[in-house]
CSV table of C-alpha atoms and ligand atoms in Angstrom, one decimal:
chain,number,residue,atom,x,y,z
H,26,MET,CA,-151.7,60.9,-9.5
H,27,THR,CA,-149.4,58.9,-10.4
H,28,ASN,CA,-145.7,57.1,-9.0
H,29,PHE,CA,-143.1,58.0,-11.5
H,30,GLN,CA,-138.9,56.0,-11.3
H,31,LEU,CA,-137.5,58.7,-13.7
H,32,SER,CA,-134.0,58.5,-14.4
H,33,THR,CA,-133.4,61.9,-13.2
H,34,TYR,CA,-137.0,63.2,-10.7
H,35,ASN,CA,-138.1,60.5,-7.9
H,36,PHE,CA,-141.6,61.9,-7.2
H,37,GLN,CA,-145.0,62.2,-6.7
H,38,LEU,CA,-145.9,63.3,-10.3
H,39,PRO,CA,-148.7,64.4,-12.7
H,40,ALA,CA,-149.6,61.6,-14.9
H,41,THR,CA,-150.5,63.7,-17.7
H,42,PHE,CA,-150.6,67.7,-18.9
H,43,PHE,CA,-152.9,69.1,-21.5
H,44,ILE,CA,-151.4,72.8,-24.1
H,45,GLU,CA,-153.9,75.7,-24.9
H,46,THR,CA,-151.9,77.4,-27.7
H,47,TYR,CA,-152.3,81.2,-27.9
H,48,GLY,CA,-150.8,83.3,-31.0
H,49,CYS,CA,-149.1,82.9,-32.6
H,50,GLN,CA,-147.4,80.1,-35.8
H,51,MET,CA,-144.2,80.6,-33.2
H,52,ASN,CA,-146.2,79.8,-30.6
H,53,ALA,CA,-147.8,76.4,-31.0
H,54,SER,CA,-143.9,75.2,-32.3
H,55,ASP,CA,-143.1,76.1,-28.9
H,56,SER,CA,-146.2,74.3,-27.7
H,57,GLU,CA,-145.3,71.1,-29.6
H,58,VAL,CA,-140.9,71.4,-27.8
H,59,VAL,CA,-142.9,72.3,-24.6
H,60,ALA,CA,-145.2,69.2,-25.8
H,61,ALA,CA,-141.3,66.2,-26.2
H,62,ILE,CA,-139.7,68.3,-23.3
H,63,MET,CA,-143.2,66.3,-21.0
H,64,GLN,CA,-142.7,63.3,-23.3
H,65,ASN,CA,-139.0,62.6,-22.5
H,66,ALA,CA,-139.7,63.4,-18.6
H,67,GLY,CA,-142.6,61.1,-18.3
H,68,PHE,CA,-145.1,62.2,-18.4
H,69,THR,CA,-148.0,62.0,-21.2
H,70,ILE,CA,-150.9,63.4,-24.0
H,71,ALA,CA,-154.3,64.6,-21.6
H,72,GLY,CA,-156.6,63.8,-24.8
H,73,ASP,CA,-159.4,66.4,-22.8
H,74,ILE,CA,-158.8,68.9,-21.3
H,75,ARG,CA,-161.2,67.9,-17.6
H,76,GLU,CA,-158.9,64.8,-16.9
H,77,ALA,CA,-155.9,67.0,-17.6
H,78,ASP,CA,-153.4,67.0,-13.9
H,79,ILE,CA,-150.9,69.4,-15.2
H,80,LEU,CA,-153.1,72.7,-17.5
H,81,PHE,CA,-150.3,74.5,-19.2
H,82,ILE,CA,-151.8,77.7,-20.9
H,83,ASN,CA,-149.2,79.0,-24.0
H,84,THR,CA,-149.7,82.6,-24.1
H,85,CYS,CA,-149.3,85.6,-26.4
H,86,ALA,CA,-148.6,89.6,-25.0
H,87,VAL,CA,-148.2,91.1,-28.5
H,88,ARG,CA,-151.4,92.6,-29.1
H,89,ASP,CA,-153.5,93.6,-25.7
H,90,ASN,CA,-157.1,91.4,-26.3
H,91,ALA,CA,-154.4,88.3,-26.5
H,92,GLU,CA,-153.8,88.4,-22.9
H,93,GLN,CA,-157.7,89.2,-22.9
H,94,ARG,CA,-158.5,86.1,-24.1
H,95,VAL,CA,-156.4,84.3,-21.0
H,96,TRP,CA,-157.6,86.4,-18.4
H,97,GLY,CA,-160.3,85.2,-19.7
H,98,ARG,CA,-159.5,81.5,-19.4
H,99,LEU,CA,-157.6,81.5,-16.3
H,100,ASP,CA,-160.8,81.9,-15.0
H,101,PHE,CA,-162.2,78.2,-16.4
H,102,PHE,CA,-158.5,77.0,-15.0
H,103,ARG,CA,-160.3,78.0,-11.7
H,104,GLN,CA,-163.2,76.5,-12.0
H,105,LEU,CA,-160.9,72.9,-12.8
H,106,LYS,CA,-159.2,73.9,-9.7
H,107,GLN,CA,-161.7,73.8,-7.9
H,108,ARG,CA,-163.6,70.3,-8.8
H,109,ARG,CA,-160.0,68.8,-9.0
H,110,PRO,CA,-157.7,71.1,-6.2
H,111,SER,CA,-154.9,68.7,-6.8
H,112,VAL,CA,-154.1,69.9,-10.9
H,113,ILE,CA,-151.4,72.5,-11.8
H,114,THR,CA,-151.4,75.2,-14.2
H,115,GLY,CA,-148.6,76.9,-15.7
H,116,VAL,CA,-148.7,80.1,-17.9
H,117,LEU,CA,-145.5,79.8,-20.7
H,118,GLY,CA,-144.7,82.0,-23.5
H,119,CYS,CA,-144.9,85.4,-23.9
H,120,MET,CA,-147.1,87.0,-21.7
H,121,ALA,CA,-144.8,84.3,-18.6
H,122,GLU,CA,-142.1,86.8,-19.2
H,123,ARG,CA,-143.9,90.1,-19.4
H,124,LEU,CA,-146.1,90.0,-16.6
H,125,LYS,CA,-144.2,87.2,-13.6
H,126,GLU,CA,-145.2,87.9,-11.0
H,127,THR,CA,-148.7,89.0,-11.8
H,128,LEU,CA,-149.5,85.8,-13.0
H,129,LEU,CA,-148.4,84.1,-9.6
H,130,GLU,CA,-149.8,86.3,-7.2
H,131,ASN,CA,-153.5,86.0,-9.5
H,132,GLY,CA,-154.5,82.4,-6.7
H,133,THR,CA,-154.6,80.2,-9.9
H,134,VAL,CA,-151.3,80.1,-10.8
H,135,ASP,CA,-149.0,77.2,-10.3
H,136,LEU,CA,-146.0,77.8,-12.7
H,137,VAL,CA,-144.4,79.8,-15.3
H,138,ALA,CA,-141.6,79.5,-17.1
H,139,GLY,CA,-140.9,82.2,-20.6
H,140,PRO,CA,-140.0,81.5,-23.8
H,141,ASP,CA,-136.3,79.8,-22.9
H,142,ALA,CA,-137.5,78.1,-20.7
H,143,TYR,CA,-139.3,75.1,-21.1
H,144,ARG,CA,-135.8,72.8,-19.9
H,145,SER,CA,-137.2,73.3,-16.9
H,146,LEU,CA,-141.1,72.5,-16.8
H,147,PRO,CA,-140.7,69.3,-15.3
H,148,GLN,CA,-138.6,71.2,-12.4
H,149,LEU,CA,-141.4,73.6,-11.5
H,150,VAL,CA,-143.7,71.0,-11.5
H,151,ARG,CA,-142.2,69.4,-8.9
H,152,GLU,CA,-141.7,72.7,-7.4
H,153,ALA,CA,-145.6,73.0,-8.6
H,154,GLU,CA,-146.2,70.1,-6.6
H,155,SER,CA,-145.1,70.8,-3.5
H,156,GLY,CA,-146.8,73.6,-2.7
H,157,GLN,CA,-144.1,76.2,-3.7
H,158,LYS,CA,-144.7,78.0,-7.2
H,159,GLY,CA,-142.1,78.0,-10.2
H,160,ILE,CA,-140.5,80.6,-12.2
H,161,ASN,CA,-138.6,80.9,-15.0
H,162,THR,CA,-138.4,83.2,-17.4
H,163,LEU,CA,-134.3,83.5,-18.3
H,164,LEU,CA,-133.7,84.4,-21.6
H,165,SER,CA,-131.4,83.2,-23.8
H,166,ARG,CA,-128.6,84.4,-26.1
H,167,GLU,CA,-128.2,80.5,-27.3
H,168,GLU,CA,-131.1,78.8,-26.7
H,169,THR,CA,-133.3,76.8,-30.1
H,170,TYR,CA,-133.6,73.5,-28.6
H,171,ALA,CA,-132.5,72.7,-31.5
H,172,ASP,CA,-132.0,69.2,-30.2
H,173,ILE,CA,-135.5,68.6,-29.5
H,174,SER,CA,-137.8,66.9,-32.1
H,175,PRO,CA,-140.7,68.0,-31.7
H,176,VAL,CA,-144.1,66.5,-31.3
H,177,ARG,CA,-146.4,67.3,-33.9
H,178,MET,CA,-149.5,68.7,-31.8
H,179,ASP,CA,-151.5,69.5,-35.2
H,180,LYS,CA,-154.4,67.2,-36.8
H,181,ASN,CA,-154.0,66.4,-39.7
H,182,GLY,CA,-150.4,64.9,-40.0
H,183,VAL,CA,-149.9,66.8,-43.7
H,184,THR,CA,-148.3,69.8,-42.8
H,185,ALA,CA,-145.7,71.1,-39.8
H,186,PHE,CA,-143.8,73.9,-38.6
H,187,VAL,CA,-140.2,73.5,-38.1
H,188,SER,CA,-138.5,76.9,-35.8
H,189,ILE,CA,-135.2,77.7,-37.4
H,190,MET,CA,-135.3,80.7,-35.3
H,191,ARG,CA,-135.7,82.1,-32.0
H,192,GLY,CA,-136.1,85.6,-31.3
H,193,CYS,CA,-136.0,88.8,-33.0
H,194,ASN,CA,-133.6,92.3,-32.9
H,195,ASN,CA,-135.3,94.8,-34.7
H,196,MET,CA,-136.8,96.9,-32.0
H,197,CYS,CA,-140.0,98.1,-33.7
H,198,ALA,CA,-141.1,100.9,-31.8
H,199,TYR,CA,-144.2,98.8,-31.5
H,200,CYS,CA,-143.3,95.1,-31.2
H,201,VAL,CA,-143.4,93.2,-27.5
H,202,VAL,CA,-141.4,90.5,-29.0
H,203,PRO,CA,-137.5,91.3,-28.0
H,204,TYR,CA,-138.4,91.3,-24.3
H,205,THR,CA,-141.0,88.4,-24.4
H,206,ARG,CA,-138.6,86.4,-26.7
H,207,GLY,CA,-134.4,87.4,-26.3
H,208,PRO,CA,-132.8,87.8,-29.2
H,209,GLU,CA,-132.3,86.8,-32.2
H,210,ARG,CA,-130.3,83.3,-32.4
H,211,SER,CA,-130.4,80.7,-35.5
H,212,ARG,CA,-130.6,76.9,-34.8
H,213,PRO,CA,-127.9,74.8,-36.3
H,214,ALA,CA,-128.7,73.6,-39.7
H,215,ASP,CA,-128.2,70.9,-39.8
H,216,SER,CA,-130.9,70.2,-36.3
H,217,ILE,CA,-133.3,72.0,-39.4
H,218,LEU,CA,-133.0,69.5,-41.8
H,219,ALA,CA,-132.4,66.5,-39.4
H,220,GLU,CA,-135.8,67.9,-38.4
H,221,VAL,CA,-137.5,67.4,-41.8
H,222,ARG,CA,-136.1,64.4,-42.9
H,223,GLY,CA,-138.7,63.4,-39.4
H,224,LEU,CA,-141.4,64.9,-41.0
H,225,LEU,CA,-140.4,63.3,-44.8
H,226,GLU,CA,-140.1,60.1,-42.6
H,227,LYS,CA,-143.9,60.1,-41.0
H,228,GLY,CA,-144.8,61.5,-44.3
H,229,TYR,CA,-145.4,64.7,-43.3
H,230,LYS,CA,-146.0,66.7,-47.8
H,231,GLU,CA,-145.3,70.3,-46.4
H,232,VAL,CA,-143.0,72.2,-44.2
H,233,THR,CA,-143.1,76.0,-42.9
H,234,LEU,CA,-139.5,77.3,-41.8
H,235,LEU,CA,-140.3,80.3,-38.7
H,236,GLY,CA,-139.2,82.9,-37.6
H,237,GLN,CA,-139.6,86.2,-36.6
H,238,ASN,CA,-137.4,87.7,-39.1
H,239,VAL,CA,-136.8,84.3,-41.3
H,240,ASN,CA,-134.4,86.5,-43.8
H,241,SER,CA,-132.2,87.7,-40.9
H,242,TYR,CA,-131.5,83.7,-40.3
H,243,ALA,CA,-127.6,82.8,-40.3
H,244,TRP,CA,-125.7,79.6,-39.0
H,245,LYS,CA,-121.9,79.7,-38.6
H,246,ASN,CA,-120.6,76.4,-39.1
H,247,THR,CA,-118.7,76.3,-35.9
H,248,ASP,CA,-116.3,73.8,-37.5
H,249,ASP,CA,-115.5,76.0,-40.1
H,250,PRO,CA,-116.6,80.0,-39.6
H,251,SER,CA,-116.1,81.3,-42.9
H,252,LYS,CA,-118.5,79.2,-44.0
H,253,THR,CA,-122.5,80.2,-43.6
H,254,ILE,CA,-125.2,80.2,-44.3
H,255,ASP,CA,-128.0,82.4,-45.2
H,256,PHE,CA,-131.6,82.0,-45.2
H,257,ALA,CA,-132.1,81.2,-49.0
H,258,LYS,CA,-128.7,78.3,-49.0
H,259,LEU,CA,-131.1,77.2,-45.8
H,260,LEU,CA,-134.4,77.0,-48.3
H,261,GLU,CA,-132.0,75.5,-50.9
H,262,LEU,CA,-131.2,72.7,-48.7
H,263,VAL,CA,-134.9,72.0,-46.8
H,264,ALA,CA,-136.1,72.4,-50.4
H,265,LEU,CA,-133.7,69.7,-52.2
H,266,GLU,CA,-134.2,67.2,-49.5
H,267,ASP,CA,-137.9,66.2,-51.1
H,268,PRO,CA,-138.3,67.7,-54.7
H,269,ALA,CA,-142.4,67.0,-53.7
H,270,LEU,CA,-142.1,68.2,-50.0
H,271,ARG,CA,-143.8,71.9,-50.1
H,272,VAL,CA,-141.8,74.5,-48.6
H,273,ARG,CA,-143.8,77.7,-47.1
H,274,PHE,CA,-141.2,80.3,-44.2
H,275,SER,CA,-142.4,83.1,-42.1
H,276,THR,CA,-142.6,85.9,-41.1
H,277,SER,CA,-140.4,87.7,-44.2
H,278,HIS,CA,-138.7,91.7,-43.0
H,279,PRO,CA,-138.8,93.5,-46.1
H,280,LYS,CA,-136.2,94.6,-45.0
H,281,ASP,CA,-134.0,91.9,-45.7
H,282,MET,CA,-135.6,90.7,-48.1
H,283,ASN,CA,-132.5,90.4,-50.8
H,284,ASN,CA,-133.0,89.1,-54.6
H,285,ALA,CA,-131.0,86.0,-52.7
H,286,VAL,CA,-134.3,85.3,-51.4
H,287,LEU,CA,-136.7,85.4,-54.5
H,288,TYR,CA,-134.2,84.3,-57.1
H,289,THR,CA,-133.6,81.0,-54.8
H,290,ILE,CA,-137.7,80.6,-55.4
H,291,ALA,CA,-137.9,80.6,-58.5
H,292,MET,CA,-135.4,78.6,-59.0
H,293,TYR,CA,-137.9,75.9,-56.6
H,294,PRO,CA,-140.5,74.6,-58.0
H,295,ASN,CA,-141.0,73.2,-55.0
H,296,ILE,CA,-141.1,76.2,-52.6
H,297,CYS,CA,-143.7,77.7,-52.1
H,298,ASN,CA,-145.2,81.1,-54.7
H,299,HIS,CA,-146.3,83.0,-51.9
H,300,ILE,CA,-144.1,85.3,-49.8
H,301,HIS,CA,-145.6,87.1,-46.8
H,302,LEU,CA,-143.9,90.5,-46.5
H,303,PRO,CA,-145.8,93.0,-43.6
H,304,VAL,CA,-145.7,96.2,-44.4
H,305,GLN,CA,-147.9,98.0,-41.3
H,306,SER,CA,-147.8,101.0,-43.5
H,307,GLY,CA,-147.7,102.5,-46.1
H,308,SER,CA,-146.6,106.5,-44.8
H,309,THR,CA,-142.9,107.0,-44.8
H,310,ARG,CA,-143.1,109.4,-41.3
H,311,LEU,CA,-144.8,106.5,-39.7
H,312,LEU,CA,-142.6,103.7,-40.9
H,313,GLN,CA,-139.7,105.4,-39.1
H,314,VAL,CA,-141.6,106.0,-36.5
H,315,MET,CA,-142.3,102.6,-36.1
H,316,ASN,CA,-138.8,102.1,-36.7
H,317,ARG,CA,-138.6,99.5,-39.4
H,318,GLY,CA,-135.4,100.5,-40.9
H,319,TYR,CA,-137.4,100.6,-44.7
H,320,TRP,CA,-139.6,103.1,-45.8
H,321,ARG,CA,-143.0,102.8,-48.7
H,322,GLU,CA,-140.7,103.5,-51.6
H,323,SER,CA,-138.6,100.8,-50.4
H,324,TYR,CA,-140.9,98.3,-49.8
H,325,LEU,CA,-142.4,99.2,-53.2
H,326,GLU,CA,-139.4,98.3,-54.6
H,327,ARG,CA,-138.6,95.2,-53.6
H,328,ILE,CA,-142.1,94.0,-54.3
H,329,ALA,CA,-141.3,95.3,-57.5
H,330,ARG,CA,-138.8,92.6,-57.7
H,331,ILE,CA,-140.9,90.0,-56.5
H,332,ARG,CA,-143.1,90.1,-58.7
H,333,GLU,CA,-140.1,90.8,-61.4
H,334,ILE,CA,-138.1,87.1,-60.4
H,335,ILE,CA,-141.6,85.6,-60.0
H,336,PRO,CA,-143.9,86.1,-61.9
H,337,GLY,CA,-147.2,85.5,-60.5
H,338,CYS,CA,-146.3,84.5,-56.6
H,339,ALA,CA,-148.7,85.6,-54.7
H,340,ILE,CA,-147.8,88.7,-51.3
H,341,SER,CA,-149.4,89.0,-48.4
H,342,THR,CA,-148.9,91.2,-45.1
H,343,ASP,CA,-150.2,93.4,-41.7
H,344,ILE,CA,-151.2,96.9,-40.8
H,345,ILE,CA,-152.1,98.5,-38.0
H,346,ALA,CA,-154.5,101.0,-38.0
H,347,GLY,CA,-154.3,104.5,-36.0
H,348,PHE,CA,-150.4,103.6,-35.1
H,349,CYS,CA,-149.2,106.8,-32.1
H,350,SER,CA,-149.5,110.5,-33.6
H,351,GLU,CA,-150.4,108.8,-37.1
H,352,THR,CA,-153.2,111.3,-39.0
H,353,ASP,CA,-155.1,111.6,-42.2
H,354,ASP,CA,-152.4,111.3,-44.5
H,355,ASP,CA,-150.7,109.3,-43.0
H,356,HIS,CA,-153.8,106.3,-43.3
H,357,ALA,CA,-154.2,107.6,-47.1
H,358,GLN,CA,-150.6,106.9,-47.9
H,359,THR,CA,-151.4,102.9,-45.8
H,360,LEU,CA,-154.5,102.9,-49.1
H,361,SER,CA,-153.3,103.6,-51.1
H,362,LEU,CA,-150.0,101.2,-51.0
H,363,LEU,CA,-153.5,98.6,-50.4
H,364,ARG,CA,-154.7,99.6,-54.3
H,365,GLU,CA,-150.2,100.1,-55.3
H,366,VAL,CA,-150.2,96.5,-54.4
H,367,ALA,CA,-152.8,94.8,-54.5
H,368,PHE,CA,-152.3,92.8,-51.5
H,369,ASP,CA,-153.6,88.9,-52.2
H,370,ALA,CA,-154.7,89.3,-48.1
H,371,ALA,CA,-154.1,91.2,-44.6
H,372,TYR,CA,-153.6,90.6,-41.8
H,373,MET,CA,-155.0,94.2,-40.4
H,374,PHE,CA,-155.7,95.2,-36.9
H,375,LYS,CA,-156.0,98.6,-34.6
H,376,TYR,CA,-152.9,99.7,-32.4
H,377,SER,CA,-152.9,98.4,-29.1
H,378,GLU,CA,-149.9,99.7,-27.3
H,379,ARG,CA,-147.6,97.7,-25.5
H,380,PRO,CA,-145.3,98.4,-22.1
H,381,ASN,CA,-142.3,99.1,-21.7
H,382,THR,CA,-142.2,99.1,-25.8
H,383,LYS,CA,-140.4,102.4,-27.1
H,384,ALA,CA,-143.8,103.7,-27.7
H,385,ALA,CA,-144.9,103.3,-24.9
H,386,ARG,CA,-142.5,105.0,-23.1
H,387,GLN,CA,-141.2,107.6,-25.3
H,388,PHE,CA,-144.9,107.7,-28.1
H,389,SER,CA,-147.9,109.1,-26.9
H,390,ASP,CA,-151.1,107.3,-28.0
H,391,ASP,CA,-152.8,109.7,-29.0
H,392,VAL,CA,-154.6,108.4,-32.0
H,393,PRO,CA,-158.9,108.2,-30.5
H,394,ASP,CA,-160.2,104.6,-30.6
H,395,GLY,CA,-163.1,105.4,-32.7
H,396,ILE,CA,-160.4,107.5,-35.2
H,397,LYS,CA,-158.7,103.8,-34.7
H,398,THR,CA,-161.9,101.2,-35.4
H,399,ARG,CA,-163.5,103.4,-38.8
H,400,ARG,CA,-159.3,103.0,-40.8
H,401,LEU,CA,-159.5,99.4,-39.5
H,402,MET,CA,-162.8,99.2,-40.9
H,403,GLU,CA,-161.4,101.4,-44.4
H,404,ILE,CA,-158.2,99.4,-44.7
H,405,ILE,CA,-161.1,95.9,-44.1
H,406,ALA,CA,-163.8,96.7,-46.3
H,407,LEU,CA,-160.4,97.4,-49.3
H,408,GLN,CA,-158.9,94.5,-48.4
H,409,ASN,CA,-161.2,92.4,-48.9
H,410,ARG,CA,-162.4,93.6,-51.9
H,411,LEU,CA,-158.9,93.3,-53.7
H,412,SER,CA,-159.5,89.8,-52.8
H,413,LEU,CA,-162.3,89.1,-53.6
H,414,GLU,CA,-160.1,90.2,-57.3
H,415,SER,CA,-157.4,88.2,-56.4
H,416,ASN,CA,-159.2,85.4,-56.0
H,417,ARG,CA,-162.2,85.4,-59.0
H,418,ARG,CA,-158.9,86.5,-61.3
H,419,ASP,CA,-158.3,82.3,-60.3
H,420,VAL,CA,-161.2,81.7,-61.6
H,421,GLY,CA,-161.1,78.8,-64.4
H,422,LYS,CA,-157.4,78.4,-63.3
H,423,THR,CA,-156.0,75.0,-61.6
H,424,PHE,CA,-153.2,74.6,-59.6
H,425,GLU,CA,-152.0,72.1,-57.3
H,426,VAL,CA,-153.7,71.8,-54.1
H,427,LEU,CA,-152.3,69.6,-51.1
H,428,ALA,CA,-155.3,68.2,-49.5
H,429,GLU,CA,-155.4,68.9,-45.5
H,430,GLY,CA,-158.3,67.8,-44.2
H,431,PRO,CA,-161.9,68.4,-44.2
H,432,SER,CA,-163.4,71.8,-44.6
H,433,LYS,CA,-164.2,72.9,-41.4
H,434,ARG,CA,-168.3,74.5,-43.6
H,435,SER,CA,-168.2,71.1,-45.2
H,436,PRO,CA,-167.2,67.9,-43.7
H,437,GLY,CA,-167.6,66.0,-46.8
H,438,ASP,CA,-165.4,68.2,-48.5
H,439,LEU,CA,-161.8,68.4,-48.4
H,440,ALA,CA,-160.0,71.5,-47.8
H,441,GLY,CA,-156.4,72.3,-48.8
H,442,ARG,CA,-154.0,75.2,-50.5
H,443,THR,CA,-152.9,76.2,-53.1
H,444,PRO,CA,-148.8,77.4,-53.3
H,445,HIS,CA,-149.7,80.6,-53.6
H,446,ASN,CA,-151.5,79.7,-50.0
H,447,LYS,CA,-154.6,79.8,-50.2
H,448,MET,CA,-157.6,77.6,-49.2
H,449,VAL,CA,-159.6,76.3,-51.4
H,450,VAL,CA,-162.3,73.4,-50.7
H,451,PHE,CA,-163.6,70.4,-53.0
H,452,PRO,CA,-165.7,67.6,-53.1
H,453,LYS,CA,-163.9,64.8,-52.0
H,454,ALA,CA,-164.5,62.3,-54.0
H,455,HIS,CA,-162.0,59.3,-53.5
H,456,CYS,CA,-159.1,61.3,-52.2
H,457,LYS,CA,-157.9,62.0,-49.0
H,458,ALA,CA,-155.6,64.5,-46.4
H,459,GLY,CA,-151.8,64.5,-48.0
H,460,ASP,CA,-152.5,64.1,-51.4
H,461,ARG,CA,-151.9,66.1,-54.6
H,462,VAL,CA,-154.8,67.3,-56.5
H,463,SER,CA,-155.1,69.3,-59.6
H,464,VAL,CA,-158.0,71.2,-58.5
H,465,LYS,CA,-160.4,73.8,-61.2
H,466,ILE,CA,-161.4,77.0,-59.6
H,467,THR,CA,-165.0,77.2,-60.5
H,468,ALA,CA,-166.7,80.0,-57.4
H,469,CYS,CA,-164.7,82.4,-55.3
H,470,SER,CA,-165.9,84.5,-51.7
H,471,SER,CA,-162.9,87.1,-50.4
H,472,ALA,CA,-161.6,84.1,-48.7
H,473,THR,CA,-161.6,80.6,-50.4
H,474,LEU,CA,-162.0,79.7,-53.5
H,475,THR,CA,-163.7,76.5,-55.1
H,476,GLY,CA,-163.5,74.2,-57.7
H,477,VAL,CA,-162.8,70.4,-58.6
H,478,MET,CA,-160.9,67.9,-58.9
H,479,ILE,CA,-159.6,67.8,-62.6
X,24,SF4,S1,-139.8,92.0,-37.4
X,24,SF4,FE1,-140.1,94.0,-35.1
X,24,SF4,S2,-142.2,93.7,-35.3
X,24,SF4,FE2,-141.4,91.7,-36.4
X,24,SF4,S3,-140.7,90.2,-34.3
X,24,SF4,FE3,-138.8,92.4,-34.7
X,24,SF4,S4,-139.6,94.1,-33.1
X,24,SF4,FE4,-141.4,92.4,-33.1
């Protein structure tokens, strides 16, 4: 413990904090906001979890197994607390929002803060330090943390996430996000552009614009409400900041992916030719049950327009196997859609019911687990083959690769990504992280390309 005299607080503060992050890129981005808020209040980041005075776990509630991992991790936190009882532990993010009191009843947890309550963390720490349980899970209609300059916790100093909006209004039947992250809010465009400029000054080479549904981004100029910046315009403004800056975005919603965005991607060479467009199912009937707002044919029409406007654009997706009432025919339609689109990559999951969602309240989770597993295995096997075919088509071609750092499997080599978001491993030679190099692809697996610099 260290005594701190701060502008707002005058009490004994634990000095260091450590954040463990689970879940999506939005959570990683949120942890950087949390780090900034804590640093601004006088705390410092601990290099080692065992030495930290405050342990935060930033959680994900999207799937049940993500929550189970967090409970397992809280067991480890309990052991650390047994050794050092002064340690304060806090659960942040979606699971904090969802489970509030249950978490506090677990003897290990001293405070919980929902995704819109991070500004109150120093205060919650103070309450926890005085022996009270700290809790703030209020959701906001305005909070975007626009004025917070995130502390970059990425290791490479090359690629960074920039949050452009928070929350979601879509209410997909299976999804807990609208309940845990609140309604959709867009962040002011000028604060996004200022953050991008700051990253450029620090030497970053790539930004990924983040939101649950980036295509519905809309920022009304407060001085002139007749002027709205939509996502296509924002993308253009970010791309224009520096033609050498690579720009990515995630996640898109098929119902909102309009042609204006596609033409913007086609127009600016520094916007990467990769779109992640979650389809979830190939069956129109099931898409309607899921409340996705599009159907198989309209999704395929979007794919056709992407390929027409941005030839060669890589497309990845998300698939859920075994959603409520899914029949063998629905599943067969998912497999046929995978074949028809020939996605370059996919994230594939077995449906797990999330409490309080429309699906949990109104539908029966009626696909037996064994059938869910079999369908998921079929989807994975097919997609692995499609990914391998996609990668094989790249062998012999040359791509601009942005080196991100040492390869995990062969630390003597460098790893980086093509504009199509494919990971490439290549001999380091004179190269370093942050360099943009031309790499000729010589071999591949379904997950990775390997190549040589030319
Ligand atoms: S678009 Fe649907 S799946 Fe995505 S965050 Fe919103 S509700 Fe969830």
